[in-house]
XYZ file of C-alpha atoms in Angstrom:
125
model
C 0.000 0.000 0.000
C 1.379 3.363 -0.992
C 1.314 6.357 1.359
C -1.034 8.141 -1.060
C -3.491 5.221 -1.058
C -3.322 5.083 2.749
C -4.105 8.794 2.902
C -7.003 8.377 0.462
C -8.507 5.558 2.551
C -8.098 7.556 5.754
C -9.680 10.702 4.291
C -12.533 8.693 2.781
C -13.120 7.029 6.165
C -13.369 10.433 7.820
C -15.795 11.617 5.159
C -17.873 8.442 5.572
C -18.041 8.971 9.344
C -19.124 12.562 8.818
C -21.852 11.479 6.401
C -23.052 8.861 8.893
C -23.244 11.428 11.697
C -25.132 13.892 9.488
C -27.589 11.356 8.039
C -28.281 9.808 11.437
C -29.015 13.278 12.839
C -31.374 14.113 9.975
C -33.269 10.836 10.368
C -33.472 11.161 14.170
C -34.842 14.693 13.874
C -37.615 13.542 11.532
C -38.684 10.317 13.238
C -39.887 9.268 16.640
C -40.046 5.958 18.420
C -37.532 3.597 19.808
C -36.203 1.956 16.639
C -32.771 3.221 15.585
C -33.901 4.083 12.043
C -30.796 6.151 11.318
C -28.402 3.300 11.998
C -30.644 0.854 10.151
C -30.794 3.112 7.082
C -27.049 3.698 7.141
C -26.191 -0.004 7.370
C -28.720 -1.004 4.693
C -27.513 1.603 2.196
C -23.859 0.963 3.031
C -24.208 -2.779 2.482
C -25.909 -2.271 -0.863
C -23.260 0.224 -1.993
C -20.410 -2.064 -0.913
C -21.929 -4.898 -2.922
C -22.312 -2.609 -5.917
C -18.721 -1.351 -5.678
C -17.432 -4.910 -5.318
C -19.426 -5.971 -8.388
C -18.092 -3.036 -10.399
C -14.537 -3.900 -9.363
C -15.003 -7.587 -10.209
C -16.345 -6.503 -13.614
C -13.304 -4.224 -13.982
C -15.485 -1.119 -14.147
C -13.630 0.281 -11.137
C -9.943 -0.124 -10.285
C -8.942 -1.976 -7.126
C -7.741 1.272 -5.537
C -11.226 2.768 -5.908
C -12.711 -0.239 -4.169
C -10.258 0.211 -1.318
C -10.919 3.937 -0.983
C -14.697 3.752 -1.420
C -15.314 0.346 0.196
C -12.825 0.111 3.034
C -12.453 3.866 3.504
C -15.745 5.656 2.915
C -18.151 2.797 3.604
C -16.006 1.519 6.470
C -16.482 4.913 8.120
C -20.101 5.252 7.010
C -21.454 1.910 8.248
C -21.410 0.947 11.896
C -21.544 -2.547 13.310
C -20.735 -1.455 16.854
C -23.592 1.042 17.082
C -26.030 -1.494 15.617
C -24.903 -4.042 18.222
C -25.206 -1.523 21.044
C -28.692 -0.481 19.933
C -29.815 -4.113 19.715
C -28.611 -4.772 23.270
C -30.288 -1.558 24.462
C -33.609 -2.670 22.973
C -33.253 -6.091 24.626
C -32.420 -4.505 27.996
C -35.606 -2.459 27.653
C -37.422 -5.783 27.136
C -38.446 -4.741 23.641
C -37.875 -8.241 22.308
C -39.495 -7.855 18.888
C -37.763 -4.538 18.170
C -34.451 -6.023 19.344
C -34.923 -9.097 17.180
C -35.797 -7.020 14.144
C -32.848 -4.738 14.753
C -30.425 -7.599 15.330
C -31.425 -10.489 13.119
C -33.723 -8.682 10.686
C -31.217 -6.003 9.783
C -28.440 -8.601 9.543
C -30.470 -10.579 6.999
C -31.523 -7.436 5.121
C -27.958 -6.110 4.868
C -26.735 -9.455 3.539
C -29.524 -9.499 0.939
C -28.850 -5.917 -0.105
C -25.105 -6.562 -0.377
C -25.917 -9.550 -2.585
C -28.278 -7.446 -4.706
C -25.627 -4.764 -5.094
C -23.031 -7.362 -6.049
C -25.402 -8.889 -8.600
C -26.294 -5.502 -10.119
C -22.640 -4.445 -10.193
C -21.678 -7.697 -11.925
C -24.145 -7.415 -14.801
C -22.074 -6.986 -17.978
């Protein structure tokens, strides 16, 4: 890895984190209730985009360096496994079993499906 590529990944990660913070704030300000809709939206869109970028790279529509900067950098900063885990545990501690199950297992399944859809769409010649 070159120093320039490292810098690009780091800057993209910072930008992804900033976008996550902004989007989560916008969603929280427009919704009510106990479901963490901001985190759910961020992880769903991030998984789809990572699949799409991976498909484009596999199809040689994007260079490997772009996948590293956009996938590992931007989307690595944008998506958040730790916050999703924390929010699932919080819902369970509040004895909101259905909401916790949807947030934990439902979002896990949905992100995997969306990543697969993105990969499939990105791989279409």
